[in-house]
């Protein structure tokens, strides 16, 4: 009887792991809907402003906060909307690089780079992505987080490490 349970547990684990290693895995991220219209606070060691493009580059221990969400990186370029109907000061997107860490609620993710599209309320993390959720960890090449729904999509050789409960 114990032997049969062990075999059943192995088959269930293999079945679950097989689906986890699929090219696209959807997971919850942050546990709640994020309000992308909240003010964005940026703290850094230095700021450079490009007068031609209007872009602002924050360098050194950059911390970005919006509501409960926090993003840390070595460098963040803030790109502003341009065009005939655009007024100054509207952020289009933020591009973070260098040891990017994103914390939203109880989850945390690390990557080489992240792009936060303000209008879409979407963050695309790429390069050595690692997501931790409690004692479990997932890794992939890319993760796209939809802040409107609190869901993330991981693609590119997704690997999961599940910790059994004691």
C-alpha positions as MATLAB code, in Angstrom:
seq = 'XXXXXXXXXXXXXXXXXXXXXXXXXXXXXXXXXXXXXXXXXXXXXXXXXXXXXXXXXXXXXXXXXXXXXXXXXXXXXXXXXXXXXXXXXXXXXXXXXXXXXXXXXXXXXXXXXXXXXXXXXXXXXXXXXXXXXXXXXXXXXXXXXXXXXXXXXXXXXXXXXXXXXX';
ca = [
       0.000    0.000    0.000;
       2.789    2.439    0.921;
       4.638    1.420   -2.249;
       1.555    2.206   -4.385;
       1.176    5.637   -2.744;
       4.832    6.417   -3.463;
       4.408    5.473   -7.137;
       1.218    7.545   -7.377;
       2.991   10.534   -5.773;
       5.871   10.228   -8.255;
       3.459   10.131  -11.221;
       1.588   13.169   -9.913;
       4.843   15.043   -9.375;
       6.107   14.136  -12.857;
       2.799   15.215  -14.381;
       2.880   18.522  -12.513;
       6.558   19.152  -13.256;
       6.021   18.329  -16.925;
       3.382   21.019  -17.216;
       5.581   23.435  -15.270;
       8.471   23.015  -17.703;
       6.259   23.992  -20.631;
       7.295   27.025  -22.667;
       4.640   29.285  -21.130;
       3.609   29.092  -17.505;
       1.030   31.422  -15.949;
       1.352   32.180  -12.258;
      -0.120   34.689   -9.817;
       2.143   37.646   -9.017;
       1.574   40.102   -6.203;
      -1.759   38.688   -5.150;
      -3.733   41.845   -5.980;
      -4.432   44.350   -8.721;
      -1.912   47.178   -9.012;
      -2.971   50.785   -9.609;
      -0.634   52.069  -12.347;
      -2.100   55.587  -12.041;
      -0.492   56.094   -8.613;
       2.489   58.480   -8.395;
       5.929   57.000   -9.133;
       8.694   57.815   -6.639;
      12.321   57.442   -7.769;
      15.369   57.575   -5.483;
      18.951   57.279   -6.799;
      22.543   58.385   -6.260;
      22.635   60.481   -9.458;
      20.383   61.826  -12.217;
      21.253   62.678  -15.820;
      18.738   64.401  -18.132;
      19.075   64.239  -21.924;
      17.746   67.567  -23.240;
      17.287   66.204  -26.783;
      15.151   63.203  -25.876;
      13.868   64.445  -22.538;
      14.758   61.089  -20.998;
      15.930   60.951  -17.398;
      18.593   58.403  -16.393;
      18.786   57.485  -12.711;
      22.055   55.808  -11.721;
      23.250   54.080   -8.564;
      21.092   52.269   -6.000;
      17.886   53.157   -7.841;
      14.664   52.456   -5.959;
      11.321   52.998   -7.679;
       8.086   52.829   -5.719;
       4.499   52.877   -6.906;
       1.905   51.873   -4.376;
       3.025   48.570   -2.792;
       5.361   47.709   -5.697;
       9.124   48.304   -5.427;
      11.776   47.975   -8.128;
      15.517   48.181   -7.425;
      18.263   48.394  -10.086;
      21.672   49.884  -10.829;
      20.282   52.070  -13.618;
      16.802   53.171  -14.743;
      16.022   55.220  -17.853;
      12.664   57.007  -17.672;
      11.264   57.655  -21.136;
       8.592   60.313  -21.550;
       5.758   60.417  -24.083;
       6.406   62.578  -27.109;
       4.223   63.754  -29.954;
       1.864   66.486  -31.029;
      -0.878   65.737  -28.508;
       1.423   64.978  -25.570;
       2.197   67.376  -22.777;
       5.471   67.110  -20.865;
       5.854   64.982  -17.814;
       3.870   61.884  -18.896;
       5.969   58.763  -18.420;
       5.825   56.256  -21.269;
       8.042   53.526  -19.840;
      10.951   52.808  -17.539;
      13.884   50.606  -18.550;
      15.815   49.124  -15.606;
      19.125   47.279  -15.839;
      21.750   45.863  -13.538;
      20.566   43.516  -10.817;
      16.861   44.261  -11.162;
      14.680   43.192   -8.226;
      10.892   43.574   -8.331;
       8.813   43.134   -5.173;
       5.037   43.187   -5.373;
       3.153   41.977   -2.315;
       4.546   38.652   -1.082;
       6.424   37.779   -4.320;
       9.862   38.881   -5.476;
      11.537   38.518   -8.870;
      15.103   39.096  -10.071;
      16.354   39.638  -13.645;
      19.090   41.279  -15.687;
      16.672   43.818  -17.177;
      13.071   45.016  -16.828;
      10.834   47.285  -18.899;
       7.796   48.825  -17.195;
       5.211   50.057  -19.709;
       3.046   52.518  -17.768;
       0.094   52.640  -20.209;
      -0.171   48.832  -20.395;
       0.555   48.366  -16.662;
       2.946   45.619  -17.743;
       6.466   44.726  -16.653;
       8.654   42.557  -18.873;
      11.628   41.052  -17.060;
      14.325   39.316  -19.089;
      17.632   37.568  -18.606;
      18.079   35.006  -15.818;
      14.634   35.582  -14.324;
      14.087   34.085  -10.868;
      10.736   34.343   -9.096;
      10.310   33.367   -5.460;
       6.923   32.681   -3.916;
       7.321   31.641   -0.300;
       9.640   28.589   -0.270;
       9.091   27.869   -3.990;
      11.236   29.225   -6.810;
      10.728   29.469  -10.575;
      13.240   30.486  -13.232;
      12.938   31.336  -16.928;
      14.335   33.494  -19.690;
      11.486   36.014  -19.596;
       8.539   36.937  -17.388;
       5.735   39.345  -18.314;
       3.707   40.668  -15.378;
       0.242   42.113  -16.044;
      -0.278   44.473  -13.124;
      -3.973   44.898  -13.970;
      -4.700   41.237  -13.259;
      -1.825   40.317  -10.926;
      -0.811   37.473  -13.266;
       2.586   36.653  -14.747;
       3.549   34.637  -17.821;
       6.960   32.921  -17.763;
       8.530   31.734  -21.020;
      11.814   30.235  -22.151;
      12.774   26.981  -20.425;
      10.751   27.391  -17.258;
      12.105   25.511  -14.256;
      10.315   25.088  -10.938;
      11.579   24.008   -7.538;
       8.735   23.043   -5.210;
       9.290   22.607   -1.487;
       7.028   20.005    0.096;
       5.207   21.079    3.235;
       6.412   19.446    6.464;
];
